[in-house]
Short mmCIF file of C-alpha atoms in Angstrom, two decimals:
data_model
loop_
_atom_site.label_atom_id
_atom_site.label_comp_id
_atom_site.label_asym_id
_atom_site.label_seq_id
_atom_site.Cartn_x
_atom_site.Cartn_y
_atom_site.Cartn_z
CA MET A 1180 19.07 12.13 7.88
CA LYS A 1181 17.85 12.82 11.40
CA GLN A 1182 18.51 16.62 11.03
CA LEU A 1183 16.65 16.58 7.71
CA PHE A 1184 13.68 14.98 9.43
CA ARG A 1185 13.81 17.78 12.14
CA ASN A 1186 13.83 20.27 9.27
CA ILE A 1187 10.81 18.58 7.73
CA THR A 1188 8.96 18.73 11.07
CA LEU A 1189 9.42 22.50 11.14
CA VAL A 1190 8.08 22.70 7.55
CA ALA A 1191 5.14 20.37 8.53
CA VAL A 1192 4.20 22.67 11.38
CA ALA A 1193 4.29 25.66 9.13
CA LEU A 1194 2.12 23.96 6.48
CA MET A 1195 -0.39 22.92 9.10
CA LEU A 1196 -0.62 26.38 10.40
CA THR A 1197 -1.41 27.77 6.97
CA THR A 1198 -4.06 25.26 6.09
CA THR A 1199 -7.74 25.24 7.15
CA ALA A 1200 -9.25 22.62 9.40
CA CYS A 1201 -10.16 19.35 7.80
CA ASP A 1202 -13.85 18.25 7.59
CA ASP A 1203 -15.98 16.18 5.37
CA GLY A 1204 -16.59 18.69 2.55
CA PHE A 1205 -14.52 18.70 -0.70
CA ALA A 1206 -14.85 22.52 -0.81
CA GLU A 1207 -12.77 22.61 2.37
CA LEU A 1208 -10.55 19.72 1.36
CA ASN A 1209 -9.51 21.40 -1.92
CA THR A 1210 -9.27 25.09 -0.92
CA ASN A 1211 -6.54 26.64 1.08
CA PRO A 1212 -7.09 30.43 1.09
CA ASN A 1213 -4.48 31.08 3.75
CA ALA A 1214 -1.75 29.07 2.10
CA ALA A 1215 1.79 30.37 1.89
CA ILE A 1216 2.39 31.63 -1.71
CA GLU A 1217 5.72 29.84 -2.15
CA ILE A 1218 7.00 26.67 -0.50
CA ASN A 1219 10.43 25.25 -1.14
CA PRO A 1220 9.77 22.36 -3.52
CA ASN A 1221 12.40 20.15 -1.77
CA PHE A 1222 10.81 20.44 1.60
CA GLN A 1223 7.34 20.07 0.06
CA PHE A 1224 8.32 16.82 -1.68
CA SER A 1225 9.79 15.42 1.58
CA TRP A 1226 6.49 16.44 3.32
CA ILE A 1227 4.42 14.74 0.63
CA GLN A 1228 6.40 11.48 0.86
CA LEU A 1229 5.93 11.39 4.56
CA ARG A 1230 2.26 12.11 4.18
CA THR A 1231 1.87 9.33 1.68
CA SER A 1232 3.50 6.96 4.15
CA GLY A 1233 0.74 8.08 6.47
CA GLU A 1234 -0.01 8.67 10.15
CA ARG A 1235 -1.10 6.18 12.74
CA TYR A 1236 -4.64 7.20 12.05
CA GLU A 1237 -5.06 5.75 8.54
CA ASN A 1238 -2.50 2.97 9.00
CA TRP A 1239 -4.38 1.71 12.07
CA ARG A 1240 -7.74 1.75 10.28
CA ALA A 1241 -7.42 1.06 6.61
CA VAL A 1242 -4.09 -0.94 6.74
CA LEU A 1243 -4.40 -2.93 9.97
CA ILE A 1244 -8.02 -3.07 11.12
CA TYR A 1245 -9.31 -3.75 7.63
CA SER A 1246 -6.74 -4.88 5.10
CA SER A 1247 -4.42 -7.00 7.15
CA THR A 1248 -7.24 -9.08 8.75
CA MET A 1249 -9.25 -9.49 5.61
CA MET A 1250 -6.09 -10.73 4.02
CA GLN A 1251 -5.51 -13.09 6.98
CA HIS A 1252 -2.02 -11.84 7.75
CA LEU A 1253 -3.35 -10.86 11.19
CA ALA A 1254 -6.31 -11.94 13.35
CA THR A 1255 -7.84 -10.44 16.38
CA THR A 1256 -10.61 -10.91 18.99
CA CYS A 1257 -10.94 -7.14 19.61
CA GLY A 1258 -14.47 -5.99 18.66
CA TYR A 1259 -13.32 -2.67 17.19
CA TRP A 1260 -11.10 -4.42 14.58
CA SER A 1261 -14.00 -4.44 12.09
CA GLY A 1262 -12.01 -6.00 9.19
CA ASP A 1263 -11.70 -9.26 11.10
CA LYS A 1264 -15.50 -9.69 11.16
CA TYR A 1265 -16.52 -7.96 7.90
CA PHE A 1266 -18.35 -5.08 9.87
CA TYR A 1267 -18.81 -1.55 8.41
CA ASN A 1268 -17.27 1.27 10.33
CA ALA A 1269 -17.61 4.40 8.27
CA GLY A 1270 -14.65 6.30 9.71
CA TYR A 1271 -12.30 3.42 9.51
CA SER A 1272 -13.19 2.47 6.00
CA SER A 1273 -12.75 6.05 4.62
CA SER A 1274 -9.69 6.80 6.68
CA LEU A 1275 -7.26 6.61 3.72
CA PHE A 1276 -9.45 8.79 1.58
CA ASP A 1277 -9.97 11.31 4.30
CA ARG A 1278 -6.22 11.70 5.14
CA GLN A 1279 -4.70 11.52 1.66
CA TYR A 1280 -7.02 14.04 0.02
CA THR A 1281 -6.48 16.55 2.76
CA GLN A 1282 -2.74 16.10 2.74
CA ALA A 1283 -0.68 14.26 0.10
CA VAL A 1284 -3.19 14.88 -2.82
CA LYS A 1285 -3.49 18.51 -2.20
CA ASP A 1286 0.12 19.17 -1.91
CA ILE A 1287 1.27 17.01 -4.82
CA GLN A 1288 -1.04 18.99 -7.11
CA ASP A 1289 0.35 22.23 -5.78
CA LEU A 1290 3.89 21.12 -6.21
CA ILE A 1291 3.31 19.94 -9.80
CA ALA A 1292 1.65 23.28 -10.65
CA THR A 1293 4.67 25.19 -9.24
CA LEU A 1294 7.11 22.92 -11.14
CA GLU A 1295 5.02 23.27 -14.48
CA SER A 1296 5.00 26.97 -14.11
CA GLY A 1297 8.79 27.00 -14.15
CA ALA A 1298 8.78 29.05 -10.98
CA ALA A 1299 10.98 26.62 -9.20
CA GLY A 1300 12.82 23.38 -9.77
CA ASP A 1301 13.51 21.59 -12.99
CA GLN A 1302 12.07 18.92 -15.43
CA THR A 1303 13.63 16.10 -13.28
CA MET A 1304 11.80 17.31 -10.21
CA LEU A 1305 8.62 17.39 -12.28
CA GLY A 1306 9.13 13.88 -13.57
CA MET A 1307 9.64 12.59 -10.06
CA ALA A 1308 6.61 14.42 -8.72
CA ARG A 1309 4.52 12.88 -11.49
CA ILE A 1310 5.68 9.45 -10.65
CA TRP A 1311 4.97 10.01 -6.98
CA ARG A 1312 1.47 11.46 -7.79
CA THR A 1313 0.79 8.06 -9.41
CA VAL A 1314 1.80 6.28 -6.17
CA ILE A 1315 -0.68 8.35 -4.15
CA PHE A 1316 -3.65 7.85 -6.59
CA HIS A 1317 -2.75 4.21 -7.31
CA ARG A 1318 -3.38 3.38 -3.62
CA LEU A 1319 -6.55 5.42 -3.54
CA THR A 1320 -8.29 3.99 -6.65
CA ASP A 1321 -7.24 0.38 -5.79
CA VAL A 1322 -8.85 0.73 -2.31
CA TYR A 1323 -12.04 2.71 -3.32
CA GLY A 1324 -12.58 2.42 -7.20
CA ASP A 1325 -13.82 5.54 -8.88
CA ILE A 1326 -12.42 8.64 -7.06
CA PRO A 1327 -11.58 12.19 -7.65
CA TYR A 1328 -8.51 12.27 -9.80
CA SER A 1329 -8.29 14.76 -12.73
CA GLU A 1330 -9.77 17.61 -10.78
CA ALA A 1331 -8.68 16.49 -7.27
CA GLY A 1332 -6.69 18.92 -5.17
CA LYS A 1333 -7.29 21.91 -7.50
CA GLY A 1334 -9.61 23.95 -5.37
CA PHE A 1335 -7.02 26.60 -4.59
CA ILE A 1336 -5.20 26.29 -7.90
CA GLU A 1337 -8.07 26.30 -10.21
CA GLY A 1338 -11.29 27.00 -8.16
CA ILE A 1339 -12.58 23.39 -8.49
CA ASP A 1340 -14.37 22.88 -5.25
CA PHE A 1341 -16.33 19.86 -6.20
CA PRO A 1342 -14.10 17.56 -8.38
CA VAL A 1343 -15.51 14.87 -10.59
CA PHE A 1344 -15.21 11.22 -9.62
CA ASP A 1345 -13.30 9.60 -12.60
CA SER A 1346 -13.77 6.06 -13.60
CA GLN A 1347 -10.97 3.68 -12.49
CA GLU A 1348 -10.53 2.65 -16.07
CA PHE A 1349 -9.80 6.33 -17.03
CA ILE A 1350 -7.52 6.73 -13.86
CA TYR A 1351 -5.46 3.70 -14.75
CA LYS A 1352 -4.84 4.80 -18.38
CA ASP A 1353 -3.92 8.21 -17.34
CA MET A 1354 -1.66 7.00 -14.39
CA LEU A 1355 0.22 4.90 -17.05
CA LYS A 1356 0.64 7.86 -19.28
CA GLU A 1357 1.91 9.88 -16.37
CA LEU A 1358 4.41 7.24 -15.53
CA GLU A 1359 5.72 7.11 -19.11
CA GLU A 1360 5.94 10.81 -19.45
CA GLY A 1361 7.37 11.40 -15.88
CA ILE A 1362 10.18 8.91 -16.51
CA ALA A 1363 11.09 10.60 -19.76
CA GLN A 1364 11.38 13.91 -17.91
CA ILE A 1365 14.12 12.64 -15.58
CA SER A 1366 17.14 14.16 -17.20
CA ASP A 1367 20.80 13.28 -17.00
CA ASP A 1368 21.62 16.99 -17.29
CA PRO A 1369 23.46 17.84 -14.04
CA ASN A 1370 21.81 21.17 -14.15
CA GLN A 1371 18.52 19.44 -13.49
CA PRO A 1372 19.60 17.54 -10.23
CA GLY A 1373 16.15 16.65 -8.95
CA PHE A 1374 15.33 16.67 -5.22
CA GLY A 1375 18.65 15.31 -3.96
CA SER A 1376 18.66 14.44 -0.23
CA ALA A 1377 15.13 15.68 0.22
CA ASP A 1378 13.97 12.56 -1.60
CA PHE A 1379 13.49 9.99 1.10
CA LEU A 1380 13.17 7.15 -1.48
CA PHE A 1381 16.42 7.22 -3.52
CA SER A 1382 18.26 10.41 -2.41
CA GLY A 1383 17.67 11.77 -5.84
CA ASP A 1384 19.21 8.88 -7.68
CA LYS A 1385 17.91 9.26 -11.17
CA GLY A 1386 18.61 5.81 -12.41
CA LYS A 1387 16.64 4.32 -9.42
CA TRP A 1388 13.74 6.77 -10.02
CA ARG A 1389 13.40 5.64 -13.59
CA ARG A 1390 13.48 1.84 -12.65
CA PHE A 1391 10.98 2.68 -9.79
CA GLY A 1392 8.76 4.29 -12.43
CA TYR A 1393 9.03 1.24 -14.76
CA SER A 1394 8.30 -1.09 -11.77
CA MET A 1395 5.21 0.99 -10.96
CA MET A 1396 4.28 0.62 -14.70
CA LEU A 1397 4.74 -3.15 -14.31
CA ARG A 1398 2.53 -3.28 -11.32
CA LEU A 1399 -0.19 -1.20 -12.88
CA GLY A 1400 -0.14 -2.90 -16.14
CA MET A 1401 -0.36 -6.37 -14.37
CA ARG A 1402 -3.24 -5.09 -12.40
CA MET A 1403 -5.25 -4.84 -15.62
CA SER A 1404 -4.46 -8.49 -16.65
CA GLU A 1405 -7.89 -9.82 -16.06
CA VAL A 1406 -10.03 -6.89 -17.31
CA ASP A 1407 -7.98 -5.79 -20.42
CA PRO A 1408 -5.20 -8.36 -21.27
CA ALA A 1409 -4.13 -6.81 -24.44
CA GLU A 1410 -3.56 -3.37 -22.82
CA ALA A 1411 -1.97 -5.01 -19.79
CA GLN A 1412 0.50 -6.83 -21.94
CA LYS A 1413 1.45 -3.63 -23.85
CA TRP A 1414 2.29 -1.82 -20.58
CA VAL A 1415 4.09 -4.73 -18.94
CA GLU A 1416 6.24 -5.15 -22.04
CA LYS A 1417 7.08 -1.44 -22.03
CA ALA A 1418 8.04 -1.65 -18.38
CA ILE A 1419 10.31 -4.63 -18.91
CA GLN A 1420 11.97 -2.92 -21.85
CA GLY A 1421 12.64 0.21 -19.74
CA GLY A 1422 14.13 -1.82 -16.82
CA THR A 1423 12.72 -2.50 -13.42
CA LEU A 1424 14.22 -2.25 -9.94
CA GLN A 1425 17.38 -4.17 -9.40
CA ALA A 1426 18.62 -6.02 -6.27
CA GLY A 1427 18.96 -3.69 -3.28
CA GLU A 1428 16.68 -0.98 -4.76
CA ASP A 1429 13.53 -1.33 -2.74
CA ALA A 1430 11.28 1.74 -2.71
CA PHE A 1431 10.80 2.62 0.99
CA ILE A 1432 10.83 5.56 3.26
CA GLU A 1433 13.07 5.42 6.33
CA HIS A 1434 11.44 6.65 9.64
CA THR A 1435 12.64 7.81 12.94
CA ASN A 1436 11.30 8.04 16.39
CA GLY A 1437 10.18 11.43 16.17
CA PRO A 1438 10.52 14.26 17.07
CA GLU A 1439 6.93 14.40 15.65
CA GLY A 1440 4.41 11.85 14.67
CA ILE A 1441 4.78 12.34 10.90
CA ASN A 1442 8.38 11.17 11.11
CA ARG A 1443 7.23 7.82 12.74
CA ASN A 1444 6.15 4.68 10.93
CA GLY A 1445 2.29 4.76 11.42
CA ILE A 1446 2.08 0.86 11.51
CA GLY A 1447 4.87 0.78 14.03
CA GLU A 1448 3.08 3.37 16.16
CA VAL A 1449 -0.01 1.24 16.19
CA LEU A 1450 1.53 -2.14 16.87
CA ASP A 1451 3.75 -0.44 19.51
CA LEU A 1452 0.49 0.14 21.40
CA THR A 1453 -1.51 -2.98 20.65
CA ASN A 1454 1.05 -5.83 20.16
CA GLY A 1455 1.62 -6.67 23.74
CA SER A 1456 2.13 -10.19 25.02
CA ALA A 1457 -1.23 -10.03 27.02
CA GLY A 1458 -4.70 -8.67 26.55
CA GLU A 1459 -7.60 -9.19 24.27
CA GLY A 1460 -5.49 -10.08 21.28
CA CYS A 1461 -5.20 -7.02 19.20
CA PRO A 1462 -3.70 -8.33 17.04
CA ARG A 1463 -2.05 -11.75 16.59
CA LEU A 1464 -0.72 -13.55 13.48
CA SER A 1465 -3.32 -15.34 11.62
CA ALA A 1466 -3.66 -18.94 11.60
CA THR A 1467 -3.95 -18.94 7.85
CA PHE A 1468 -0.61 -17.17 7.47
CA VAL A 1469 1.17 -19.22 10.16
CA ASN A 1470 0.05 -22.53 8.89
CA TRP A 1471 1.10 -21.73 5.32
CA MET A 1472 4.57 -20.76 6.59
CA LYS A 1473 4.83 -23.92 8.60
CA ASP A 1474 3.69 -26.02 5.68
CA HIS A 1475 6.50 -24.50 3.61
CA ASN A 1476 9.14 -24.56 6.39
CA ASP A 1477 9.47 -20.82 5.85
CA PRO A 1478 12.39 -19.10 7.77
CA ARG A 1479 10.40 -15.83 7.72
CA LEU A 1480 8.09 -17.13 10.29
CA ASP A 1481 10.73 -16.57 13.04
CA ILE A 1482 11.48 -13.10 11.60
CA ILE A 1483 7.78 -11.95 11.31
CA GLY A 1484 6.53 -13.56 14.59
CA ASN A 1485 7.23 -14.02 18.17
CA LEU A 1486 6.53 -17.29 19.89
CA PRO A 1487 3.43 -17.23 22.09
CA VAL A 1488 3.78 -16.53 25.76
CA ASN A 1489 2.11 -19.86 26.43
CA GLY A 1490 3.85 -22.07 23.85
CA THR A 1491 7.12 -23.29 22.37
CA GLU A 1492 6.25 -23.09 18.78
CA HIS A 1493 4.37 -20.67 16.58
CA ASN A 1494 0.55 -20.69 16.71
CA GLY A 1495 -1.69 -18.53 14.69
CA MET A 1496 -5.08 -17.16 15.77
CA PRO A 1497 -8.08 -18.23 13.60
CA ASN A 1498 -9.84 -15.16 11.99
CA GLY A 1499 -13.33 -14.32 13.06
CA LEU A 1500 -13.32 -15.07 16.80
CA ASP A 1501 -14.17 -12.80 19.65
CA THR A 1502 -13.34 -13.02 23.34
CA GLU A 1503 -16.20 -15.40 23.93
CA THR A 1504 -15.87 -17.81 21.01
CA LEU A 1505 -12.10 -17.87 21.72
CA LEU A 1506 -12.90 -19.79 24.79
CA ASP A 1507 -14.18 -22.82 22.53
CA ASN A 1508 -11.32 -22.62 20.19
CA PRO A 1509 -9.35 -25.85 20.02
CA THR A 1510 -5.99 -24.33 19.18
CA GLY A 1511 -5.86 -21.84 22.05
CA THR A 1512 -8.35 -20.08 24.46
CA SER A 1513 -6.16 -17.17 25.43
CA ALA A 1514 -4.44 -14.36 23.51
CA ASP A 1515 -1.23 -15.47 25.04
CA ASP A 1516 -1.60 -18.81 23.21
CA PHE A 1517 -0.84 -17.11 19.88
CA SER A 1518 2.13 -15.71 18.10
CA THR A 1519 2.54 -11.82 18.02
CA VAL A 1520 4.23 -9.76 15.35
CA ASN A 1521 7.95 -9.50 16.06
CA GLN A 1522 8.57 -6.06 17.62
CA ALA A 1523 11.87 -5.81 15.82
CA ILE A 1524 10.04 -5.22 12.46
CA VAL A 1525 7.28 -2.95 13.69
CA LYS A 1526 9.16 -0.26 15.42
CA VAL A 1527 8.15 3.43 15.00
CA SER A 1528 11.47 3.80 13.14
CA SER A 1529 10.75 1.01 10.80
CA PRO A 1530 10.93 1.60 7.01
CA MET A 1531 7.60 1.86 5.16
CA MET A 1532 7.67 -0.17 1.98
CA PHE A 1533 5.97 1.07 -1.25
CA LEU A 1534 7.35 -1.24 -3.90
CA THR A 1535 10.03 -3.93 -3.47
CA VAL A 1536 12.38 -5.78 -5.67
CA ALA A 1537 10.61 -9.00 -4.43
CA GLU A 1538 7.24 -7.70 -5.75
CA SER A 1539 8.76 -6.59 -9.00
CA GLU A 1540 10.50 -9.96 -9.56
CA LEU A 1541 7.36 -12.00 -8.82
CA LEU A 1542 5.37 -9.83 -11.28
CA LEU A 1543 8.09 -10.55 -13.86
CA ALA A 1544 7.69 -14.26 -13.09
CA GLU A 1545 3.90 -13.95 -13.73
CA ALA A 1546 4.56 -11.96 -16.98
CA ALA A 1547 6.82 -14.85 -18.17
CA VAL A 1548 4.14 -17.49 -17.38
CA ARG A 1549 1.71 -15.45 -19.35
CA GLY A 1550 4.01 -15.26 -22.35
CA TRP A 1551 4.48 -11.45 -21.95
CA HIS A 1552 8.20 -11.79 -21.12
CA SER A 1553 10.99 -13.80 -22.65
CA GLY A 1554 12.75 -14.30 -19.34
CA SER A 1555 12.75 -17.30 -17.17
CA ALA A 1556 9.69 -17.54 -14.85
CA GLN A 1557 11.52 -19.81 -12.51
CA GLN A 1558 14.55 -17.50 -12.25
CA HIS A 1559 12.38 -14.40 -11.55
CA TYR A 1560 10.31 -16.48 -9.06
CA GLU A 1561 13.57 -17.48 -7.20
CA ASN A 1562 14.83 -13.91 -7.36
CA GLY A 1563 11.62 -12.66 -5.79
CA ILE A 1564 11.79 -15.07 -2.89
CA ARG A 1565 15.36 -14.34 -2.27
CA ALA A 1566 14.77 -10.63 -2.29
CA ALA A 1567 11.73 -11.00 -0.05
CA MET A 1568 13.75 -12.90 2.58
CA LYS A 1569 16.71 -10.37 2.31
CA ASN A 1570 14.39 -7.47 2.60
CA TRP A 1571 13.91 -7.94 6.34
CA GLU A 1572 17.45 -6.81 6.95
CA ARG A 1573 16.15 -3.24 6.28
CA PHE A 1574 13.94 -3.53 9.28
CA ASP A 1575 16.63 -4.67 11.69
CA ALA A 1576 20.39 -5.26 11.07
CA SER A 1577 20.19 -8.29 13.29
CA ILE A 1578 17.77 -10.04 10.92
CA VAL A 1579 19.86 -11.94 8.40
CA VAL A 1580 18.61 -14.96 6.31
CA GLU A 1581 21.71 -16.76 5.09
CA ASP A 1582 22.10 -17.68 1.38
CA ALA A 1583 22.34 -21.32 2.33
CA VAL A 1584 18.90 -21.20 4.19
CA ILE A 1585 17.23 -19.58 1.17
CA ASP A 1586 18.84 -22.06 -1.24
CA GLN A 1587 17.40 -24.90 0.93
CA TYR A 1588 13.95 -23.26 0.93
CA LEU A 1589 13.97 -23.09 -2.83
CA ALA A 1590 15.02 -26.59 -3.15
CA ASP A 1591 12.23 -27.64 -0.71
CA ASN A 1592 9.70 -25.49 -2.49
CA PRO A 1593 10.64 -25.81 -6.19
CA PHE A 1594 8.99 -23.78 -8.89
CA ASP A 1595 6.25 -25.76 -10.45
CA GLU A 1596 5.14 -24.51 -13.94
CA ALA A 1597 1.80 -26.33 -13.69
CA ASN A 1598 0.93 -24.34 -10.52
CA ALA A 1599 2.96 -21.30 -11.24
CA MET A 1600 0.23 -18.72 -10.75
CA GLN A 1601 -0.73 -20.11 -7.35
CA GLN A 1602 2.91 -20.20 -6.19
CA ILE A 1603 3.52 -16.75 -7.39
CA GLY A 1604 0.41 -15.41 -5.79
CA GLU A 1605 1.13 -17.09 -2.56
CA GLN A 1606 4.69 -15.78 -2.44
CA TYR A 1607 3.47 -12.25 -3.28
CA TRP A 1608 1.15 -12.61 -0.27
CA ALA A 1609 4.13 -13.49 2.01
CA ALA A 1610 6.33 -10.74 0.49
CA THR A 1611 3.83 -7.98 1.10
CA PHE A 1612 3.24 -8.55 4.86
CA LEU A 1613 2.78 -5.08 6.30
CA ASN A 1614 2.21 -3.61 2.71
CA GLU A 1615 -1.44 -4.51 3.13
CA TYR A 1616 -2.83 -2.27 0.43
CA GLU A 1617 -0.87 -4.21 -2.06
CA THR A 1618 -1.73 -7.59 -0.54
CA PHE A 1619 -5.37 -6.75 -0.76
CA SER A 1620 -5.10 -5.66 -4.35
CA ASN A 1621 -3.16 -8.46 -5.70
CA TRP A 1622 -5.36 -10.96 -3.89
CA ARG A 1623 -8.47 -9.56 -5.63
CA ARG A 1624 -6.76 -9.78 -8.98
CA THR A 1625 -5.34 -13.17 -8.80
CA GLY A 1626 -7.51 -15.02 -6.24
CA TYR A 1627 -4.36 -16.25 -4.48
CA PRO A 1628 -3.90 -17.33 -1.77
CA GLU A 1629 -7.27 -19.09 -1.63
CA LEU A 1630 -8.46 -17.58 1.65
CA THR A 1631 -11.40 -19.15 3.67
CA PRO A 1632 -13.78 -16.38 4.59
CA VAL A 1633 -15.22 -16.00 8.02
CA ASP A 1634 -19.05 -15.66 8.68
CA TYR A 1635 -19.29 -13.73 11.85
CA PRO A 1636 -22.75 -12.93 13.09
CA ASN A 1637 -24.29 -9.75 11.60
CA ASN A 1638 -21.43 -9.24 9.20
CA VAL A 1639 -22.43 -6.91 6.17
CA THR A 1640 -21.13 -9.03 3.35
CA GLY A 1641 -22.95 -12.37 3.82
CA GLY A 1642 -19.81 -14.10 4.95
CA THR A 1643 -17.67 -13.12 1.89
CA ILE A 1644 -14.28 -11.20 2.09
CA PRO A 1645 -14.76 -7.56 1.14
CA VAL A 1646 -13.52 -6.51 -2.27
CA ARG A 1647 -13.03 -2.75 -1.69
CA LEU A 1648 -13.26 -0.23 1.20
CA VAL A 1649 -16.20 2.18 1.28
CA LEU A 1650 -15.92 5.88 0.24
CA PRO A 1651 -16.82 8.46 2.94
CA GLN A 1652 -20.54 8.55 3.19
CA GLY A 1653 -20.70 12.26 4.11
CA GLU A 1654 -19.34 13.11 0.63
CA LEU A 1655 -22.63 12.14 -0.99
CA GLY A 1656 -24.29 15.17 0.55
CA VAL A 1657 -21.48 17.58 -0.20
CA ASN A 1658 -20.17 16.72 -3.64
CA PRO A 1659 -22.95 16.23 -6.15
CA ASN A 1660 -20.52 14.36 -8.50
CA MET A 1661 -20.34 11.45 -6.18
CA GLN A 1662 -23.80 10.22 -7.20
CA ASP A 1663 -22.60 9.77 -10.71
CA ALA A 1664 -19.76 7.60 -9.50
CA LEU A 1665 -22.07 5.36 -7.42
CA ASN A 1666 -24.44 4.99 -10.38
CA ARG A 1667 -21.51 4.07 -12.72
CA GLN A 1668 -20.28 1.41 -10.32
CA SER A 1669 -23.71 -0.06 -9.46
CA LEU A 1670 -23.36 1.12 -5.92
CA GLY A 1671 -26.52 2.12 -4.07
CA THR A 1672 -26.85 4.41 -1.15
CA ASN A 1673 -26.62 1.65 1.32
CA PHE A 1674 -22.95 2.07 2.01
CA PRO A 1675 -22.19 -1.21 3.72
CA ASP A 1676 -23.20 -3.04 0.54
CA HIS A 1677 -20.34 -1.35 -1.28
CA PHE A 1678 -17.80 -3.83 0.42
CA SER A 1679 -19.06 -6.55 -1.90
CA VAL A 1680 -18.98 -4.73 -5.30
CA PRO A 1681 -15.71 -5.29 -7.24
CA VAL A 1682 -13.59 -2.44 -8.61
CA TRP A 1683 -13.14 -2.11 -12.47
CA TRP A 1684 -9.96 -4.38 -12.84
CA ASP A 1685 -11.21 -7.06 -10.36
CA LYS A 1686 -12.69 -9.76 -12.74
#
């Protein structure tokens, strides 16, 4: 594995040397006149997976500064952590868009074009690539709403310098079609082996890729539950029939400590710098999260958090404080009074989770509650919690939650059919700690957990939690198609206002 990562680094350097410099214009993002004519599909797929996992840049800004604090997993008194105060920082907000379109999107489109031409690879490769393309665009559209999709990344391939911004409704329906067709292309023919060890998710295991595809279908189908229940049910039932991820089949990318940054976990890189025991408090565990875990006697609290320097029990920092208002806070007046994130789970070599068995099982529980699945909601709920607790072993071998401890937790927090949606939503929130894009999306869809917003002075949302991140403002002056997208979504040209406008599926 480490040797493979070293090989990928060499490929990454070669790719970067053959691409033009990044700037704000879609003409530059999409075109690549100096690109190598042929790139080994295996190496390219590995590169794309690592680029989807992301660098410190977007993981710091879009994942941690914005999503984690808005979702009250983390809190901070640092002024530049804009999400904790609902401030608009154009570069932070657009960071996922900026990085993914210049890297993962462009390269996945190139890889798919190569595979479709028959110049390299096989149908199994193409099926896996189409599923992974959905992973990339799923994140982007959930965070930003209407985005370039059908024409994105095709500047060099088809000469489309200014791609249209497709509606999120169109994107979702096409992504579901892509998943269905991509799964069907994964062949049992040994002459179509797929990407093998170049695949960092499942090392080319075709059965796992099919189940991953169906679990993605389950997630996307459920995302439409409030805006189009009939269509949502159709896709959820199709995913269940196909078969979702089984125990031990979490979809994640392993990382290493180098030799280059792309091999490292971007979240781990950030928290390795900012998660010290002293300082301004950038960041600390949120009081909302810590108190919920305390109320449920949750053994994950000792896994996720370190005890405060100045304390013998976990203490979460309230969201919306700064270094001055912290001095009047009754639960602690110093950053050292609050729990930090356990360094064992945020190393630069930590895995990056994309979709876990825990998430899939909790979505199946919700499907059963809705009457879209004949399985036991309680059983799926308990399976989800068990998988979520066991999942931390992937981050550090020393982290083991014994079965007896989980059994006791389930006995102390029994499934309650009358409050099932709240229970499932809260457990999903707990299970997606550090997978903050997914936390943010599921909270917007379900409304759980019921978070209390902050009202920091001069925030841009009027004291409400943002419901999307904001597209890059500079694109409006470069790509004429962006104005159509703003009009369609009732978004004006005052970009900070966009935080408060729900995306299509958020009803």
